[in-house]
Coordinates of C-alpha atoms in Angstrom, one line a residue:
M1 CA -7.0 10.6 4.4
G2 CA -10.2 10.8 6.1
S3 CA -11.5 7.3 5.1
M4 CA -8.3 6.3 7.4
L5 CA -10.3 7.1 10.5
S6 CA -12.9 4.9 10.6
A7 CA -13.6 1.0 10.6
W8 CA -17.5 1.5 10.5
G9 CA -18.3 3.4 6.6
S10 CA -16.7 5.4 4.6
A11 CA -15.2 8.9 5.3
S12 CA -18.2 10.7 4.4
L13 CA -20.1 8.9 7.4
F14 CA -17.5 9.3 9.7
F15 CA -17.2 13.2 9.5
C16 CA -20.9 13.6 9.9
L17 CA -22.3 15.1 13.0
F18 CA -18.8 14.1 14.5
A19 CA -18.9 17.3 17.0
Q20 CA -21.0 17.8 19.5
A21 CA -22.8 14.6 19.5
P22 CA -24.7 13.5 22.9
P23 CA -22.8 11.6 25.6
L24 CA -24.5 8.7 25.5
Y25 CA -24.2 8.5 21.0
Q26 CA -20.3 9.7 21.9
E27 CA -20.2 6.2 24.4
G28 CA -21.3 4.1 21.9
K29 CA -18.9 5.1 19.0
K30 CA -16.6 4.7 21.7
Y31 CA -17.2 1.0 22.4
L32 CA -17.6 0.4 18.8
K33 CA -13.9 1.4 17.9
L34 CA -12.7 -0.8 21.2
G35 CA -14.5 -3.7 19.9
E36 CA -17.4 -3.8 23.0
Y37 CA -20.1 -4.5 21.0
E38 CA -22.7 -5.6 23.5
K39 CA -21.9 -2.1 25.4
A40 CA -22.1 -0.4 22.3
Y41 CA -25.3 -1.8 21.0
N42 CA -26.6 -1.0 24.7
A43 CA -25.4 2.7 24.9
F44 CA -27.3 3.1 21.6
Q45 CA -30.3 1.6 22.4
E46 CA -30.2 3.5 25.9
Y47 CA -29.7 6.7 23.7
L48 CA -32.5 5.9 20.7
S49 CA -35.1 5.2 23.9
I50 CA -34.7 8.6 25.5
S51 CA -33.7 10.9 22.3
S52 CA -36.2 13.2 20.8
V53 CA -37.8 11.7 17.3
E54 CA -38.6 15.3 15.9
G55 CA -35.5 17.1 14.3
N56 CA -33.1 15.0 15.9
P57 CA -30.4 14.2 13.3
Y58 CA -28.2 11.6 15.7
R59 CA -31.0 9.0 15.5
K60 CA -30.7 7.5 12.2
Y61 CA -26.9 7.5 12.9
A62 CA -27.5 6.0 16.3
R63 CA -29.6 3.5 14.2
F64 CA -27.3 2.6 12.0
Y65 CA -24.5 2.1 14.4
E66 CA -27.0 0.2 16.7
A67 CA -27.3 -2.0 13.6
V68 CA -23.6 -2.5 13.5
A69 CA -22.9 -3.5 16.7
L70 CA -25.5 -6.1 16.7
S71 CA -23.7 -7.4 13.3
K72 CA -20.5 -7.8 15.2
K73 CA -22.0 -9.1 18.3
G74 CA -23.6 -12.1 16.1
D75 CA -27.1 -11.3 15.1
A76 CA -26.7 -10.9 11.6
D77 CA -30.3 -11.3 11.0
L78 CA -31.6 -8.4 12.8
A79 CA -29.0 -6.1 12.0
Y80 CA -29.9 -7.0 8.6
L81 CA -33.1 -6.2 9.0
Q82 CA -32.6 -2.8 10.6
F83 CA -30.3 -1.6 7.4
K84 CA -33.1 -2.4 5.3
E85 CA -35.2 -0.3 7.4
L86 CA -32.8 2.7 7.1
Q87 CA -32.5 1.7 3.9
A88 CA -36.5 1.8 3.3
L89 CA -36.8 5.3 5.1
D90 CA -34.7 7.1 3.0
P91 CA -33.0 5.3 0.0
T92 CA -30.6 8.0 -0.7
W93 CA -29.0 8.4 2.8
H94 CA -25.4 7.0 2.6
Q95 CA -26.6 4.1 0.3
E96 CA -23.0 2.6 0.1
D97 CA -22.4 2.1 3.7
I98 CA -25.6 0.4 4.1
S99 CA -25.1 -1.8 1.3
Y100 CA -21.3 -2.7 2.5
W101 CA -22.9 -4.0 6.0
Q102 CA -26.1 -5.8 4.5
G103 CA -23.7 -7.6 2.4
Y104 CA -21.3 -8.3 5.7
C105 CA -24.5 -9.8 7.7
L106 CA -25.2 -12.1 4.9
L107 CA -21.9 -13.2 3.9
P108 CA -21.6 -16.4 5.8
H109 CA -24.9 -17.7 4.7
Q110 CA -25.9 -16.4 1.5
P111 CA -22.7 -15.3 -0.1
V112 CA -23.8 -14.5 -3.7
K113 CA -26.5 -12.0 -1.9
A114 CA -23.8 -10.6 -0.1
F115 CA -21.5 -9.7 -3.3
K116 CA -25.0 -8.5 -5.3
H117 CA -25.1 -5.7 -2.4
W118 CA -21.4 -5.1 -3.0
E119 CA -21.5 -4.6 -6.8
H120 CA -22.1 -1.4 -7.0
I121 CA -19.9 -0.1 -4.0
K122 CA -17.6 3.0 -5.5
D123 CA -16.1 4.4 -2.2
S124 CA -12.1 3.4 -2.3
F125 CA -12.3 2.4 1.3
L126 CA -15.4 0.4 1.5
L127 CA -14.3 -1.4 -1.8
A128 CA -11.3 -2.3 -0.1
Q129 CA -12.9 -3.7 2.9
T130 CA -14.9 -6.2 0.5
K131 CA -11.5 -7.5 -0.9
E132 CA -9.5 -8.0 2.4
E133 CA -7.8 -11.2 3.4
K134 CA -10.4 -11.7 6.2
I135 CA -13.6 -11.7 3.9
Y136 CA -12.0 -14.8 2.0
Q137 CA -10.8 -16.6 4.9
L138 CA -14.6 -16.3 6.0
L139 CA -15.9 -17.9 3.4
Q140 CA -13.1 -20.6 3.4
D141 CA -14.1 -21.0 7.3
S142 CA -18.2 -21.1 6.8
L143 CA -19.3 -22.2 3.1
S144 CA -20.8 -25.5 2.1
V145 CA -19.4 -27.3 -1.2
S146 CA -23.0 -26.0 -2.5
Q147 CA -22.7 -22.5 -1.5
W148 CA -19.1 -22.4 -2.9
I149 CA -20.4 -23.7 -6.3
S150 CA -22.8 -21.0 -6.3
L151 CA -20.6 -18.2 -5.5
Y152 CA -18.0 -19.7 -8.2
N153 CA -20.7 -19.9 -10.7
A154 CA -21.9 -16.5 -10.3
Y155 CA -18.3 -14.6 -9.9
P156 CA -15.5 -16.6 -11.8
E157 CA -13.6 -13.8 -12.7
E158 CA -13.3 -12.6 -9.0
S159 CA -10.1 -13.8 -8.4
G160 CA -10.1 -13.3 -4.6
I161 CA -13.0 -15.6 -4.6
Q162 CA -11.5 -17.8 -7.2
K163 CA -7.9 -18.4 -4.9
A164 CA -10.6 -18.8 -1.7
F165 CA -12.3 -21.5 -3.4
Q166 CA -8.7 -23.3 -4.8
N167 CA -7.3 -23.0 -1.2
Y168 CA -10.7 -24.8 0.0
L169 CA -10.5 -27.5 -2.3
L170 CA -7.2 -28.0 -1.1
K171 CA -7.3 -28.4 2.3
H172 CA -10.7 -31.0 1.7
P173 CA -10.4 -34.3 2.9
N174 CA -13.1 -35.5 -0.3
L175 CA -11.4 -33.4 -2.9
N176 CA -12.3 -36.1 -5.5
L177 CA -16.1 -36.0 -4.3
I178 CA -16.3 -32.7 -4.8
Q179 CA -14.1 -32.7 -8.4
D180 CA -17.2 -35.1 -9.7
R181 CA -19.9 -32.6 -8.3
L182 CA -17.4 -29.8 -10.1
S183 CA -17.6 -31.6 -13.4
Q184 CA -21.1 -32.2 -13.5
A185 CA -21.7 -28.6 -12.7
N186 CA -19.5 -27.3 -15.6
L187 CA -16.7 -25.8 -13.3
N188 CA -13.1 -25.6 -13.3
P189 CA -12.1 -23.7 -10.1
F190 CA -8.1 -24.4 -11.4
P191 CA -8.6 -22.8 -15.1
L192 CA -5.0 -21.5 -15.3
L193 CA -3.5 -25.1 -14.1
E194 CA -1.1 -26.5 -16.9
K195 CA -0.3 -30.3 -17.7
S196 CA 3.2 -30.7 -15.7
L197 CA 6.5 -31.7 -17.6
N198 CA 9.8 -33.0 -16.3
L199 CA 12.5 -31.8 -18.4
D200 CA 16.1 -32.6 -18.5
I201 CA 17.5 -28.7 -18.7
Y202 CA 15.2 -25.9 -17.6
Q203 CA 15.7 -22.4 -18.9
V204 CA 15.7 -19.3 -16.7
S205 CA 16.2 -16.0 -18.1
A206 CA 17.2 -13.2 -15.7
L207 CA 16.6 -9.6 -16.7
L208 CA 18.9 -7.3 -14.5
P209 CA 20.1 -4.0 -14.3
F210 CA 23.9 -4.4 -14.6
S211 CA 24.6 -1.0 -16.0
S212 CA 22.9 1.9 -16.9
A213 CA 21.8 2.7 -20.7
H214 CA 25.0 4.8 -20.7
E215 CA 27.7 2.0 -19.6
E216 CA 28.7 -1.0 -21.4
H217 CA 28.0 -4.3 -19.6
D218 CA 31.6 -5.5 -18.2
P219 CA 30.7 -7.9 -15.3
S220 CA 34.4 -8.1 -14.6
S221 CA 34.3 -4.1 -14.0
F222 CA 32.0 -4.8 -10.7
E223 CA 32.7 -4.2 -7.1
D224 CA 31.6 -7.2 -4.8
N225 CA 29.2 -4.6 -2.9
D226 CA 27.3 -3.6 -5.7
P227 CA 23.7 -5.1 -5.4
V228 CA 22.9 -6.4 -8.5
M229 CA 26.0 -8.2 -9.3
N230 CA 25.7 -9.8 -5.6
F231 CA 22.0 -10.8 -6.5
Y232 CA 23.7 -12.8 -9.6
M233 CA 26.9 -14.4 -7.7
G234 CA 23.9 -15.5 -5.0
M235 CA 21.9 -17.0 -8.8
K236 CA 25.1 -18.6 -9.6
L237 CA 26.3 -20.2 -6.1
A238 CA 22.8 -21.6 -6.5
Q239 CA 23.0 -23.2 -9.5
K240 CA 25.9 -25.0 -8.6
D241 CA 23.9 -26.0 -5.3
L242 CA 21.1 -27.3 -7.5
K243 CA 23.4 -29.3 -9.9
K244 CA 24.8 -31.6 -6.7
K245 CA 21.2 -32.6 -6.6
N246 CA 20.9 -33.2 -10.5
M247 CA 18.9 -30.0 -11.2
I248 CA 20.0 -28.4 -14.5
L249 CA 19.2 -24.9 -14.6
Q250 CA 20.5 -23.0 -17.7
I251 CA 20.9 -19.0 -16.4
N252 CA 20.5 -16.8 -19.4
S253 CA 21.7 -13.1 -18.4
F254 CA 20.0 -9.9 -19.9
D255 CA 21.1 -6.4 -18.9
T256 CA 18.0 -4.4 -18.9
K257 CA 20.4 -1.1 -18.2
H258 CA 17.7 0.5 -16.3
H259 CA 16.1 1.2 -19.6
A260 CA 12.5 0.4 -20.9
D261 CA 13.3 0.2 -24.7
T262 CA 16.1 -2.0 -23.9
V263 CA 13.8 -4.7 -22.4
R264 CA 11.3 -4.4 -25.3
T265 CA 14.6 -5.5 -27.1
I266 CA 15.3 -8.5 -24.8
L267 CA 11.2 -9.5 -25.1
Q268 CA 11.7 -9.9 -28.8
L269 CA 14.7 -12.3 -28.8
P270 CA 13.6 -15.9 -29.3
K271 CA 15.2 -17.1 -26.0
L272 CA 12.6 -15.1 -24.0
K273 CA 9.6 -17.6 -25.3
Q274 CA 11.7 -20.4 -25.1
S275 CA 12.5 -19.8 -21.1
H276 CA 10.6 -21.9 -18.3
A277 CA 11.1 -19.0 -16.1
L278 CA 11.7 -15.3 -15.8
I279 CA 13.5 -13.2 -13.0
G280 CA 13.3 -9.5 -13.1
P281 CA 13.4 -6.9 -13.8
F282 CA 13.5 -4.9 -10.8
H283 CA 12.7 -1.6 -11.6
P284 CA 8.4 -1.2 -11.9
E285 CA 8.5 0.3 -15.1
T286 CA 10.7 -2.0 -17.0
F287 CA 8.8 -5.4 -14.8
H288 CA 5.7 -3.9 -16.4
L289 CA 6.7 -4.8 -19.5
A290 CA 7.7 -8.0 -18.5
S291 CA 4.6 -8.6 -16.9
Q292 CA 2.8 -8.2 -20.0
F293 CA 4.9 -10.9 -21.6
S294 CA 4.8 -13.3 -19.2
K295 CA 1.0 -12.5 -19.0
K296 CA 0.7 -13.0 -22.9
Y297 CA 2.9 -16.3 -23.1
K298 CA 1.8 -17.6 -19.6
K299 CA 5.4 -17.5 -18.3
T300 CA 6.2 -18.0 -14.5
L301 CA 7.8 -14.2 -13.9
I302 CA 9.2 -13.8 -10.6
H303 CA 10.4 -9.9 -8.9
P304 CA 12.6 -11.1 -6.2
L305 CA 12.6 -7.8 -4.5
S306 CA 9.5 -5.7 -4.3
T307 CA 6.9 -5.5 -1.6
N308 CA 4.6 -3.9 -3.9
P309 CA 1.1 -5.8 -4.4
D310 CA 0.4 -3.5 -7.9
N311 CA 3.5 -5.3 -9.3
V312 CA 1.6 -8.6 -9.7
Q313 CA -2.0 -7.6 -9.3
D314 CA -2.9 -7.9 -13.3
N315 CA -1.4 -10.9 -13.9
P316 CA -1.8 -14.6 -12.2
Y317 CA 1.3 -15.6 -13.7
A318 CA 3.5 -12.8 -11.8
F319 CA 4.6 -13.3 -8.0
L320 CA 6.9 -11.4 -5.5
L321 CA 8.8 -13.3 -3.9
N322 CA 9.0 -11.2 -0.7
A323 CA 5.8 -11.0 1.1
D324 CA 4.5 -7.4 0.4
Y325 CA 3.4 -4.5 2.7
L326 CA 0.2 -4.9 3.1
S327 CA 0.9 -8.8 4.7
Q328 CA 3.8 -7.3 6.4
N329 CA 2.0 -4.4 8.0
K330 CA -1.5 -6.7 9.1
T331 CA 1.2 -9.1 10.9
I332 CA 2.6 -6.5 13.1
S333 CA -0.9 -4.8 14.1
E334 CA -2.1 -8.0 14.8
F335 CA 0.9 -8.6 17.0
A336 CA 0.3 -5.2 18.7
D337 CA -3.1 -5.6 19.2
K338 CA -2.6 -9.0 20.7
Y339 CA 0.4 -8.4 23.1
I340 CA 0.6 -5.1 23.7
A341 CA -1.8 -3.1 25.8
N342 CA -1.1 0.4 25.3
K343 CA -3.2 1.3 22.1
Q344 CA -1.1 4.3 21.6
A345 CA 1.2 4.2 18.6
G346 CA 4.3 6.1 16.9
I347 CA 4.8 5.9 13.2
I348 CA 8.1 7.5 11.6
Y349 CA 8.6 7.1 8.2
E350 CA 10.8 8.4 5.1
D351 CA 9.8 10.8 2.6
T352 CA 9.6 8.5 -0.2
P353 CA 6.7 7.4 -1.8
Q354 CA 6.6 3.8 -1.0
D355 CA 7.3 4.9 2.8
R356 CA 4.6 6.9 2.8
R357 CA 2.2 4.5 1.1
K358 CA 3.3 1.6 3.9
A359 CA 3.0 4.1 6.8
N360 CA -0.7 5.5 5.7
D361 CA -1.3 2.2 5.1
Y362 CA -0.4 0.8 8.6
A363 CA -1.7 3.7 10.2
L364 CA -5.5 2.8 8.7
M365 CA -4.9 -0.8 10.1
L366 CA -4.4 0.5 14.0
H367 CA -7.4 3.3 13.5
Q368 CA -9.5 0.1 12.4
K369 CA -8.1 -1.6 15.7
A370 CA -9.0 1.6 18.0
F371 CA -5.5 2.4 18.3
Q372 CA -4.6 6.4 18.6
I373 CA -1.3 7.7 16.8
P374 CA -0.2 10.7 18.3
L375 CA 3.3 10.6 17.0
F376 CA 3.3 10.2 12.8
Y377 CA 6.2 11.7 11.9
L378 CA 8.1 12.5 8.2
V379 CA 11.8 12.1 8.2
D380 CA 14.0 13.4 5.2
P381 CA 17.0 11.7 4.9
S382 CA 19.2 14.5 4.5
T383 CA 18.2 15.5 8.1
S384 CA 17.0 12.2 9.8
Q385 CA 19.0 13.7 12.8
H386 CA 16.2 15.7 13.8
I387 CA 14.4 12.8 14.9
V388 CA 17.1 12.1 17.8
K389 CA 15.6 15.4 19.0
R390 CA 12.1 14.5 18.4
L391 CA 12.4 11.4 20.4
S392 CA 14.8 12.2 22.9
S393 CA 15.0 15.6 23.6
S394 CA 14.3 16.7 27.3
E395 CA 14.9 19.4 30.0
K396 CA 16.5 19.2 32.9
I397 CA 14.9 21.0 35.9
K398 CA 16.5 21.6 39.2
I399 CA 14.4 20.5 42.4
E400 CA 15.0 22.0 45.7
E401 CA 14.9 19.7 48.5
D402 CA 12.2 21.2 50.5
S403 CA 9.8 20.7 47.3
L404 CA 11.0 17.2 46.8
K405 CA 8.1 15.5 48.0
F406 CA 5.7 17.6 46.3
W407 CA 7.1 16.7 42.9
K408 CA 7.0 13.3 44.0
E409 CA 3.5 12.8 44.2
H410 CA 2.3 15.7 41.6
M411 CA 4.7 14.9 38.9
E412 CA 2.9 14.3 35.3
G413 CA 3.7 11.2 32.8
H414 CA 6.1 13.9 30.9
H415 CA 8.4 14.4 33.7
V416 CA 11.2 11.5 35.4
L417 CA 12.4 12.4 38.7
K418 CA 16.5 11.8 39.0
K419 CA 19.4 11.9 41.4
H420 CA 22.6 13.3 41.2
T421 CA 25.5 12.4 43.7
G422 CA 29.0 14.1 43.2
K423 CA 31.9 11.9 42.3
Y424 CA 32.7 11.1 45.7
G425 CA 29.3 10.7 47.1
E426 CA 28.8 14.9 48.4
D427 CA 26.7 17.3 46.7
T428 CA 23.6 15.0 46.2
S429 CA 20.8 17.3 44.3
W430 CA 17.8 16.4 42.4
Y431 CA 16.5 17.6 39.2
M432 CA 13.4 16.7 36.8
E433 CA 13.7 15.8 33.2
K434 CA 10.7 16.9 31.3
W435 CA 10.1 15.0 27.8
E436 CA 8.9 16.1 24.7
I437 CA 7.2 12.4 24.3
A438 CA 6.7 11.2 27.5
P439 CA 7.9 8.1 29.1
D440 CA 5.8 5.1 28.3
S441 CA 3.5 7.0 26.5
L442 CA 3.3 5.0 23.5
G443 CA 2.8 1.1 23.0
H444 CA 4.7 1.2 19.9
I445 CA 6.7 2.7 17.2
V446 CA 7.3 1.4 13.5
L447 CA 9.4 2.9 11.3
F448 CA 9.0 2.8 7.6
A449 CA 12.5 3.7 5.7
T450 CA 14.3 3.0 2.4
H451 CA 17.6 4.5 3.3
S452 CA 19.8 3.8 6.6
L453 CA 20.2 7.0 8.1
P454 CA 16.0 7.3 9.1
A455 CA 17.0 3.8 10.8
A456 CA 20.2 4.8 12.3
H457 CA 19.2 7.6 14.3
T458 CA 15.6 6.5 15.4
I459 CA 17.6 3.5 17.1
S460 CA 20.1 5.9 18.8
A461 CA 16.6 7.9 19.6
I462 CA 15.5 4.6 21.3
L463 CA 18.3 3.8 23.0
A464 CA 19.1 7.5 24.5
R465 CA 15.0 7.2 26.2
P466 CA 14.6 6.2 29.7
D467 CA 11.5 3.6 28.9
T468 CA 11.7 0.6 26.7
I469 CA 9.2 1.1 23.9
P470 CA 9.1 -1.2 21.4
L471 CA 10.5 -0.7 17.7
F472 CA 9.7 -2.4 14.8
L473 CA 11.8 -2.2 11.8
S474 CA 12.8 -4.1 8.5
D475 CA 15.3 -6.8 9.0
K476 CA 17.3 -5.8 5.8
W477 CA 19.0 -3.0 7.9
L478 CA 20.8 -6.7 9.5
Y479 CA 22.2 -7.3 6.3
Q480 CA 24.2 -3.9 6.2
L481 CA 25.7 -4.3 9.5
K482 CA 27.1 -7.9 8.4
D483 CA 29.4 -9.3 11.1
S484 CA 29.1 -6.3 13.1
N485 CA 28.6 -6.0 17.0
L486 CA 24.9 -6.7 17.5
D487 CA 24.9 -6.8 21.4
Y488 CA 22.8 -3.7 21.8
L489 CA 19.9 -5.3 19.5
E490 CA 19.4 -7.8 22.2
Q491 CA 17.5 -5.0 24.2
E492 CA 14.0 -5.0 24.7
H493 CA 13.1 -2.2 22.3
F494 CA 14.1 -3.5 18.8
H495 CA 11.5 -6.1 17.2
F496 CA 12.4 -6.6 13.8
F497 CA 9.8 -7.9 10.7
S498 CA 10.9 -9.6 7.7
A499 CA 9.5 -10.0 3.9
L500 CA 11.4 -13.3 3.7
F501 CA 12.8 -14.8 6.7
F502 CA 16.2 -16.8 6.3
S503 CA 15.9 -18.7 9.7
E504 CA 19.5 -19.5 11.4
S505 CA 20.3 -22.9 10.4
P506 CA 23.2 -25.1 9.1
E507 CA 22.0 -24.6 5.7
K508 CA 22.4 -20.7 6.1
E509 CA 25.8 -21.0 8.1
S510 CA 26.6 -23.4 4.7
F511 CA 25.3 -20.5 2.3
I512 CA 27.5 -17.7 3.7
S513 CA 30.8 -19.7 4.3
H514 CA 30.4 -20.8 0.6
F515 CA 29.8 -17.3 -0.7
K516 CA 32.5 -16.1 1.2
E517 CA 34.7 -18.8 0.0
V518 CA 34.0 -18.5 -3.6
Y519 CA 33.8 -14.6 -3.7
G520 CA 35.8 -13.6 -0.8
D521 CA 33.1 -11.5 1.1
F522 CA 29.8 -11.9 2.7
P523 CA 26.8 -12.0 1.1
D524 CA 24.5 -8.6 1.2
I525 CA 20.4 -9.0 1.4
H526 CA 20.8 -9.1 -2.6
G527 CA 23.4 -11.9 -2.5
Y528 CA 20.8 -14.2 -0.2
M529 CA 17.5 -13.4 -2.3
G530 CA 19.7 -13.9 -5.7
Y531 CA 20.3 -17.5 -4.0
E532 CA 17.1 -17.7 -2.2
T533 CA 15.1 -17.1 -5.9
L534 CA 16.8 -19.5 -8.0
S535 CA 16.9 -22.3 -5.2
L536 CA 13.3 -21.6 -5.1
L537 CA 12.5 -22.2 -8.5
G538 CA 15.2 -25.3 -8.7
H539 CA 13.3 -27.0 -5.8
I540 CA 9.8 -26.3 -7.7
L541 CA 10.8 -27.4 -10.7
Q542 CA 12.4 -30.7 -9.4
K543 CA 9.2 -31.5 -6.9
H544 CA 6.3 -30.2 -9.4
G545 CA 7.9 -30.0 -12.9
Y546 CA 7.4 -27.2 -15.6
P547 CA 5.2 -24.8 -15.4
P548 CA 6.4 -23.8 -12.1
H549 CA 3.6 -21.6 -11.4
N550 CA 1.3 -24.6 -10.9
A551 CA 3.2 -24.9 -7.1
F552 CA 1.8 -21.4 -6.8
F553 CA -1.6 -21.8 -8.0
K554 CA -1.8 -24.5 -5.4
N555 CA 0.0 -22.7 -2.7
Q556 CA 2.4 -25.9 -2.8
L557 CA 5.9 -24.7 -2.5
P558 CA 8.6 -26.4 -1.2
H559 CA 10.4 -25.6 1.8
T560 CA 14.1 -24.7 0.7
S561 CA 17.2 -24.7 2.6
L562 CA 16.8 -21.1 4.0
G563 CA 13.2 -19.7 3.2
Q564 CA 9.4 -20.9 3.8
Y565 CA 6.7 -19.6 1.8
D566 CA 2.9 -19.2 1.8
Y567 CA 0.8 -18.4 -1.5
G568 CA -2.6 -18.6 0.0
T569 CA -4.4 -15.7 -1.1
Y570 CA -2.3 -13.7 -3.3
N571 CA 0.6 -13.5 -5.8
S572 CA 2.9 -12.8 -3.0
N573 CA 4.3 -14.9 -0.3
Q574 CA 2.1 -14.3 3.3
R575 CA 4.8 -15.8 5.3
V576 CA 5.9 -12.8 7.8
V577 CA 8.3 -13.1 10.4
L578 CA 8.7 -11.0 13.4
F579 CA 11.4 -11.8 15.8
K580 CA 13.7 -10.4 18.1
F581 CA 17.2 -11.3 19.1
R582 CA 17.6 -13.0 23.0
K583 CA 20.7 -14.3 24.6
G584 CA 22.3 -14.5 21.5
K585 CA 19.4 -16.5 19.7
I586 CA 16.6 -15.2 17.6
G587 CA 13.1 -15.4 18.9
I588 CA 10.1 -15.9 16.5
L589 CA 7.5 -13.4 18.2
N590 CA 4.6 -14.6 16.0
E591 CA 4.8 -18.1 17.1
P592 CA 2.7 -19.0 20.4
S593 CA 5.7 -21.4 21.4
Y594 CA 7.5 -17.8 22.2
H595 CA 5.6 -16.5 24.3
S596 CA 4.6 -19.7 26.6
E597 CA 8.2 -19.9 27.2
N598 CA 8.9 -16.1 27.7
D599 CA 5.9 -15.3 29.9

């Protein structure tokens, strides 16, 4: 947990000399966290000019952070020299932290040397920093063709470098000329691309948990609201719509029974090797088995529901249809940093492994952006009503008329002054509400929850408050509400993040009405996902042919009737949409046009 607290080094570095540090030293650290690098540099420089040299444990740390401030304000060469001096004075002092920052300084101009500095880093936090998307984005924006060739030659197995190089090439206006240079250097930055084939019929294998290991698979026995059956019905509807466009996808469905041995048996069937794409299984253990099969036989594999990037990390042919939770957290934190002035945040998360992981990751991102998190609240679904008390509890204190002026002048942030008037206008009295969480004390709250009760109780608590703290929550709860009255969601509080956003359109309305016409009910989120998974595969095969993973590698996925995609750096969709309801319509918050229209 300690490494979550600092954006500037490992946990061991952060906790050194934290207490009772000199005021100027603390001031420099404060400015560094706020991103005011010039002020941070000046504070550390002033501290070093007046502090004693002998027996002062803070000088070395001040020199380190002074160099960090230098690198962040653009003086990378000078910062590199300062890190080198620190290393020469004591080669054993925080070696990995210094190596990380030396590499950071060199990255835009000497990338090979930068990655050499990072090769021996073992600290998990620093290692994660070297693999962040912003590192690869910096490479795409700053390197020349020659530098790219040198870097790729040095690290051909580094997947992040390979993907960034591919994106650079695909966006380059003179790709053919560069291809000649790559041929001369005997380099192939697209080693996984295969020759495309156009077929009359494409075989798609769907490995779905229709039943448990102890039940027989009988599709006629399923209720319409069964998630797996909803997913399957969505796929079948997409199959019909694709056929109208002369795209024939044959769905071969297999019941995994939630059981690993069953999946092993299915994967040995000849039909699986003849498949042109695989969908599912849903559960991590069984999906891992399918992923091994996919990697061995180079079969495109799609997990249509997961947001965990670990599921596709070790297989270049496996993809998440959704945006992974890292991309979701990144989008929310960047939005909050840009548009929300109050840097006090709240995180509410359910007591499940995936929600704990999402919450901790989001907290790390906020700390890196100098946010404080006074509310970090764990919720048990069985007692989630406690969140209502935590967020909306207040104590009422009656105020006498003669002390009213005093309280108006001296009231603290946790208090709200209110007036009570009798039914017929008589008996006016004043009272003060003392809130456990002061009104407007938090700039935003994010909820990570798997089950519906924590979401419902959090929404109730937010609505009961006297302020308008923005609440960010997943849009999956909207699909559970179906055609219920959503008017209360138009209030300023509610912001939704979507792992796969289905925009309002005639096509979406057509899908909903068609689904209801065929199956007699509205689609739930699984119905949407089933339809979209097969629809995307069909659009890819129609445009690019077999194998479909060629389109993922090149990040050339066509828009479907419902969704849009971006697979620029990882094997998961990185298009995350933030939205809210306004005047009966959906406003996309992370589009610049929304803010220009609503300023």
